[in-house]
């Protein structure tokens, strides 16, 4: 008897019915996307290609993704990224538990995600620094993702990066 492959157990065809309306929070992103990132730097902004792939996972109770900067681009850039996010809905708290890992950098960030209007706002900490990561302008064929870090003054937010992505058909 052959055991099922990991992919057969990990991935799901769609959201679990228990998610109800909460499935639409990240469900709008299911599929493949390509675009570019823009990282502001004092020495000049860095712009480069990236791709993202979202899918339902864990019986449709979670959304998992892969964010990556293609190898050819990564060799000459400051941004080195090949990571995955797992988002699991917490029905008691009515929010999404979000864990992002960048395997190339050894980074991990834990956040909570909520839908606020048409945006998805994720908040948490990276190296003890407050973070706000937002999906904005989410449409059928495009979205913008932004990462902001809390300024040293503890009041304002500073843009760390912006990704603009288009759906791959």
mmCIF file with all atom_site columns, N, CA and C in Angstrom, residues 42-80:
data_model
loop_
_atom_site.group_PDB
_atom_site.id
_atom_site.type_symbol
_atom_site.label_atom_id
_atom_site.label_alt_id
_atom_site.label_comp_id
_atom_site.label_asym_id
_atom_site.label_entity_id
_atom_site.label_seq_id
_atom_site.pdbx_PDB_ins_code
_atom_site.Cartn_x
_atom_site.Cartn_y
_atom_site.Cartn_z
_atom_site.occupancy
_atom_site.B_iso_or_equiv
_atom_site.pdbx_formal_charge
_atom_site.auth_seq_id
_atom_site.auth_comp_id
_atom_site.auth_asym_id
_atom_site.auth_atom_id
_atom_site.pdbx_PDB_model_num
ATOM 1   N N  . UNK A 1 42 ? 18.313 54.564 0.926   1.00 0.00 ? 42 UNK A N  1
ATOM 2   C CA . UNK A 1 42 ? 18.988 55.873 0.824   1.00 0.00 ? 42 UNK A CA 1
ATOM 3   C C  . UNK A 1 42 ? 19.888 55.967 -0.405  1.00 0.00 ? 42 UNK A C  1
ATOM 4   N N  . UNK A 1 43 ? 20.475 54.858 -0.810  1.00 0.00 ? 43 UNK A N  1
ATOM 5   C CA . UNK A 1 43 ? 21.369 54.857 -1.968  1.00 0.00 ? 43 UNK A CA 1
ATOM 6   C C  . UNK A 1 43 ? 20.611 54.735 -3.286  1.00 0.00 ? 43 UNK A C  1
ATOM 7   N N  . UNK A 1 44 ? 19.291 54.696 -3.222  1.00 0.00 ? 44 UNK A N  1
ATOM 8   C CA . UNK A 1 44 ? 18.463 54.545 -4.421  1.00 0.00 ? 44 UNK A CA 1
ATOM 9   C C  . UNK A 1 44 ? 17.561 53.338 -4.307  1.00 0.00 ? 44 UNK A C  1
ATOM 10  N N  . UNK A 1 45 ? 16.350 53.500 -4.795  1.00 0.00 ? 45 UNK A N  1
ATOM 11  C CA . UNK A 1 45 ? 15.377 52.401 -4.739  1.00 0.00 ? 45 UNK A CA 1
ATOM 12  C C  . UNK A 1 45 ? 15.863 51.211 -5.546  1.00 0.00 ? 45 UNK A C  1
ATOM 13  N N  . UNK A 1 46 ? 15.553 50.031 -5.031  1.00 0.00 ? 46 UNK A N  1
ATOM 14  C CA . UNK A 1 46 ? 15.824 48.806 -5.775  1.00 0.00 ? 46 UNK A CA 1
ATOM 15  C C  . UNK A 1 46 ? 14.499 48.295 -6.307  1.00 0.00 ? 46 UNK A C  1
ATOM 16  N N  . UNK A 1 47 ? 14.473 47.948 -7.577  1.00 0.00 ? 47 UNK A N  1
ATOM 17  C CA . UNK A 1 47 ? 13.278 47.422 -8.230  1.00 0.00 ? 47 UNK A CA 1
ATOM 18  C C  . UNK A 1 47 ? 13.654 46.102 -8.870  1.00 0.00 ? 47 UNK A C  1
ATOM 19  N N  . UNK A 1 48 ? 12.778 45.107 -8.733  1.00 0.00 ? 48 UNK A N  1
ATOM 20  C CA . UNK A 1 48 ? 13.065 43.816 -9.346  1.00 0.00 ? 48 UNK A CA 1
ATOM 21  C C  . UNK A 1 48 ? 11.827 42.966 -9.475  1.00 0.00 ? 48 UNK A C  1
ATOM 22  N N  . UNK A 1 49 ? 11.959 41.839 -10.156 1.00 0.00 ? 49 UNK A N  1
ATOM 23  C CA . UNK A 1 49 ? 10.825 40.942 -10.379 1.00 0.00 ? 49 UNK A CA 1
ATOM 24  C C  . UNK A 1 49 ? 10.553 40.064 -9.168  1.00 0.00 ? 49 UNK A C  1
ATOM 25  N N  . UNK A 1 50 ? 9.293  39.645 -9.037  1.00 0.00 ? 50 UNK A N  1
ATOM 26  C CA . UNK A 1 50 ? 8.946  38.647 -8.045  1.00 0.00 ? 50 UNK A CA 1
ATOM 27  C C  . UNK A 1 50 ? 7.720  37.897 -8.509  1.00 0.00 ? 50 UNK A C  1
ATOM 28  N N  . UNK A 1 51 ? 7.473  36.772 -7.882  1.00 0.00 ? 51 UNK A N  1
ATOM 29  C CA . UNK A 1 51 ? 6.266  36.000 -8.157  1.00 0.00 ? 51 UNK A CA 1
ATOM 30  C C  . UNK A 1 51 ? 5.724  35.456 -6.858  1.00 0.00 ? 51 UNK A C  1
ATOM 31  N N  . UNK A 1 52 ? 4.407  35.228 -6.850  1.00 0.00 ? 52 UNK A N  1
ATOM 32  C CA . UNK A 1 52 ? 3.711  34.728 -5.662  1.00 0.00 ? 52 UNK A CA 1
ATOM 33  C C  . UNK A 1 52 ? 2.673  33.710 -6.120  1.00 0.00 ? 52 UNK A C  1
ATOM 34  N N  . UNK A 1 53 ? 2.518  32.641 -5.342  1.00 0.00 ? 53 UNK A N  1
ATOM 35  C CA . UNK A 1 53 ? 1.537  31.595 -5.649  1.00 0.00 ? 53 UNK A CA 1
ATOM 36  C C  . UNK A 1 53 ? 0.769  31.282 -4.365  1.00 0.00 ? 53 UNK A C  1
ATOM 37  N N  . UNK A 1 54 ? -0.564 31.371 -4.419  1.00 0.00 ? 54 UNK A N  1
ATOM 38  C CA . UNK A 1 54 ? -1.431 31.115 -3.263  1.00 0.00 ? 54 UNK A CA 1
ATOM 39  C C  . UNK A 1 54 ? -2.279 29.871 -3.529  1.00 0.00 ? 54 UNK A C  1
ATOM 40  N N  . UNK A 1 55 ? -2.522 29.074 -2.481  1.00 0.00 ? 55 UNK A N  1
ATOM 41  C CA . UNK A 1 55 ? -3.403 27.921 -2.609  1.00 0.00 ? 55 UNK A CA 1
ATOM 42  C C  . UNK A 1 55 ? -4.054 27.572 -1.279  1.00 0.00 ? 55 UNK A C  1
ATOM 43  N N  . UNK A 1 56 ? -5.177 26.877 -1.363  1.00 0.00 ? 56 UNK A N  1
ATOM 44  C CA . UNK A 1 56 ? -5.842 26.374 -0.154  1.00 0.00 ? 56 UNK A CA 1
ATOM 45  C C  . UNK A 1 56 ? -5.058 25.193 0.376   1.00 0.00 ? 56 UNK A C  1
ATOM 46  N N  . UNK A 1 57 ? -5.005 25.052 1.705   1.00 0.00 ? 57 UNK A N  1
ATOM 47  C CA . UNK A 1 57 ? -4.251 23.975 2.348   1.00 0.00 ? 57 UNK A CA 1
ATOM 48  C C  . UNK A 1 57 ? -5.015 23.476 3.573   1.00 0.00 ? 57 UNK A C  1
ATOM 49  N N  . UNK A 1 58 ? -4.552 22.364 4.121   1.00 0.00 ? 58 UNK A N  1
ATOM 50  C CA . UNK A 1 58 ? -5.057 21.806 5.387   1.00 0.00 ? 58 UNK A CA 1
ATOM 51  C C  . UNK A 1 58 ? -6.583 21.705 5.400   1.00 0.00 ? 58 UNK A C  1
ATOM 52  N N  . UNK A 1 59 ? -7.101 20.893 4.486   1.00 0.00 ? 59 UNK A N  1
ATOM 53  C CA . UNK A 1 59 ? -8.553 20.667 4.343   1.00 0.00 ? 59 UNK A CA 1
ATOM 54  C C  . UNK A 1 59 ? -9.313 21.941 3.985   1.00 0.00 ? 59 UNK A C  1
ATOM 55  N N  . UNK A 1 60 ? -8.628 22.923 3.418   1.00 0.00 ? 60 UNK A N  1
ATOM 56  C CA . UNK A 1 60 ? -9.280 24.180 3.066   1.00 0.00 ? 60 UNK A CA 1
ATOM 57  C C  . UNK A 1 60 ? -9.480 25.103 4.253   1.00 0.00 ? 60 UNK A C  1
ATOM 58  N N  . UNK A 1 61 ? -8.803 24.821 5.350   1.00 0.00 ? 61 UNK A N  1
ATOM 59  C CA . UNK A 1 61 ? -8.897 25.654 6.554   1.00 0.00 ? 61 UNK A CA 1
ATOM 60  C C  . UNK A 1 61 ? -7.761 26.668 6.632   1.00 0.00 ? 61 UNK A C  1
ATOM 61  N N  . UNK A 1 62 ? -6.876 26.651 5.644   1.00 0.00 ? 62 UNK A N  1
ATOM 62  C CA . UNK A 1 62 ? -5.714 27.530 5.636   1.00 0.00 ? 62 UNK A CA 1
ATOM 63  C C  . UNK A 1 62 ? -5.406 27.959 4.204   1.00 0.00 ? 62 UNK A C  1
ATOM 64  N N  . UNK A 1 63 ? -4.669 29.045 4.091   1.00 0.00 ? 63 UNK A N  1
ATOM 65  C CA . UNK A 1 63 ? -4.137 29.489 2.808   1.00 0.00 ? 63 UNK A CA 1
ATOM 66  C C  . UNK A 1 63 ? -2.621 29.509 2.949   1.00 0.00 ? 63 UNK A C  1
ATOM 67  N N  . UNK A 1 64 ? -1.947 28.838 2.019   1.00 0.00 ? 64 UNK A N  1
ATOM 68  C CA . UNK A 1 64 ? -0.491 28.831 2.017   1.00 0.00 ? 64 UNK A CA 1
ATOM 69  C C  . UNK A 1 64 ? -0.013 29.460 0.721   1.00 0.00 ? 64 UNK A C  1
ATOM 70  N N  . UNK A 1 65 ? 1.147  30.099 0.789   1.00 0.00 ? 65 UNK A N  1
ATOM 71  C CA . UNK A 1 65 ? 1.685  30.736 -0.401  1.00 0.00 ? 65 UNK A CA 1
ATOM 72  C C  . UNK A 1 65 ? 3.191  30.548 -0.467  1.00 0.00 ? 65 UNK A C  1
ATOM 73  N N  . UNK A 1 66 ? 3.754  30.928 -1.610  1.00 0.00 ? 66 UNK A N  1
ATOM 74  C CA . UNK A 1 66 ? 5.195  30.994 -1.825  1.00 0.00 ? 66 UNK A CA 1
ATOM 75  C C  . UNK A 1 66 ? 5.472  32.344 -2.467  1.00 0.00 ? 66 UNK A C  1
ATOM 76  N N  . UNK A 1 67 ? 6.389  33.119 -1.864  1.00 0.00 ? 67 UNK A N  1
ATOM 77  C CA . UNK A 1 67 ? 6.838  34.419 -2.385  1.00 0.00 ? 67 UNK A CA 1
ATOM 78  C C  . UNK A 1 67 ? 8.294  34.250 -2.769  1.00 0.00 ? 67 UNK A C  1
ATOM 79  N N  . UNK A 1 68 ? 8.662  34.630 -4.008  1.00 0.00 ? 68 UNK A N  1
ATOM 80  C CA . UNK A 1 68 ? 10.054 34.469 -4.381  1.00 0.00 ? 68 UNK A CA 1
ATOM 81  C C  . UNK A 1 68 ? 10.516 35.526 -5.374  1.00 0.00 ? 68 UNK A C  1
ATOM 82  N N  . UNK A 1 69 ? 11.783 35.858 -5.234  1.00 0.00 ? 69 UNK A N  1
ATOM 83  C CA . UNK A 1 69 ? 12.504 36.651 -6.222  1.00 0.00 ? 69 UNK A CA 1
ATOM 84  C C  . UNK A 1 69 ? 13.277 35.633 -7.038  1.00 0.00 ? 69 UNK A C  1
ATOM 85  N N  . UNK A 1 70 ? 13.064 35.603 -8.355  1.00 0.00 ? 70 UNK A N  1
ATOM 86  C CA . UNK A 1 70 ? 13.750 34.587 -9.173  1.00 0.00 ? 70 UNK A CA 1
ATOM 87  C C  . UNK A 1 70 ? 15.258 34.607 -8.957  1.00 0.00 ? 70 UNK A C  1
ATOM 88  N N  . UNK A 1 71 ? 15.869 33.422 -9.043  1.00 0.00 ? 71 UNK A N  1
ATOM 89  C CA . UNK A 1 71 ? 17.305 33.271 -8.766  1.00 0.00 ? 71 UNK A CA 1
ATOM 90  C C  . UNK A 1 71 ? 18.175 34.227 -9.554  1.00 0.00 ? 71 UNK A C  1
ATOM 91  N N  . UNK A 1 72 ? 17.899 34.424 -10.830 1.00 0.00 ? 72 UNK A N  1
ATOM 92  C CA . UNK A 1 72 ? 18.736 35.291 -11.648 1.00 0.00 ? 72 UNK A CA 1
ATOM 93  C C  . UNK A 1 72 ? 18.726 36.719 -11.105 1.00 0.00 ? 72 UNK A C  1
ATOM 94  N N  . UNK A 1 73 ? 17.560 37.174 -10.642 1.00 0.00 ? 73 UNK A N  1
ATOM 95  C CA . UNK A 1 73 ? 17.467 38.524 -10.094 1.00 0.00 ? 73 UNK A CA 1
ATOM 96  C C  . UNK A 1 73 ? 18.107 38.590 -8.706  1.00 0.00 ? 73 UNK A C  1
ATOM 97  N N  . UNK A 1 74 ? 17.942 37.545 -7.925  1.00 0.00 ? 74 UNK A N  1
ATOM 98  C CA . UNK A 1 74 ? 18.430 37.559 -6.544  1.00 0.00 ? 74 UNK A CA 1
ATOM 99  C C  . UNK A 1 74 ? 19.948 37.671 -6.468  1.00 0.00 ? 74 UNK A C  1
ATOM 100 N N  . UNK A 1 75 ? 20.638 37.192 -7.483  1.00 0.00 ? 75 UNK A N  1
ATOM 101 C CA . UNK A 1 75 ? 22.106 37.189 -7.449  1.00 0.00 ? 75 UNK A CA 1
ATOM 102 C C  . UNK A 1 75 ? 22.702 38.592 -7.428  1.00 0.00 ? 75 UNK A C  1
ATOM 103 N N  . UNK A 1 76 ? 21.987 39.572 -7.945  1.00 0.00 ? 76 UNK A N  1
ATOM 104 C CA . UNK A 1 76 ? 22.543 40.920 -8.037  1.00 0.00 ? 76 UNK A CA 1
ATOM 105 C C  . UNK A 1 76 ? 21.783 41.932 -7.199  1.00 0.00 ? 76 UNK A C  1
ATOM 106 N N  . UNK A 1 77 ? 20.918 41.489 -6.314  1.00 0.00 ? 77 UNK A N  1
ATOM 107 C CA . UNK A 1 77 ? 20.057 42.411 -5.589  1.00 0.00 ? 77 UNK A CA 1
ATOM 108 C C  . UNK A 1 77 ? 20.174 42.229 -4.076  1.00 0.00 ? 77 UNK A C  1
ATOM 109 N N  . UNK A 1 78 ? 19.742 43.258 -3.360  1.00 0.00 ? 78 UNK A N  1
ATOM 110 C CA . UNK A 1 78 ? 19.703 43.177 -1.891  1.00 0.00 ? 78 UNK A CA 1
ATOM 111 C C  . UNK A 1 78 ? 18.568 42.266 -1.435  1.00 0.00 ? 78 UNK A C  1
ATOM 112 N N  . UNK A 1 79 ? 17.443 42.275 -2.170  1.00 0.00 ? 79 UNK A N  1
ATOM 113 C CA . UNK A 1 79 ? 16.287 41.465 -1.790  1.00 0.00 ? 79 UNK A CA 1
ATOM 114 C C  . UNK A 1 79 ? 16.551 40.011 -2.162  1.00 0.00 ? 79 UNK A C  1
ATOM 115 N N  . UNK A 1 80 ? 16.617 39.163 -1.153  1.00 0.00 ? 80 UNK A N  1
ATOM 116 C CA . UNK A 1 80 ? 16.788 37.725 -1.337  1.00 0.00 ? 80 UNK A CA 1
ATOM 117 C C  . UNK A 1 80 ? 15.582 37.074 -0.676  1.00 0.00 ? 80 UNK A C  1
#
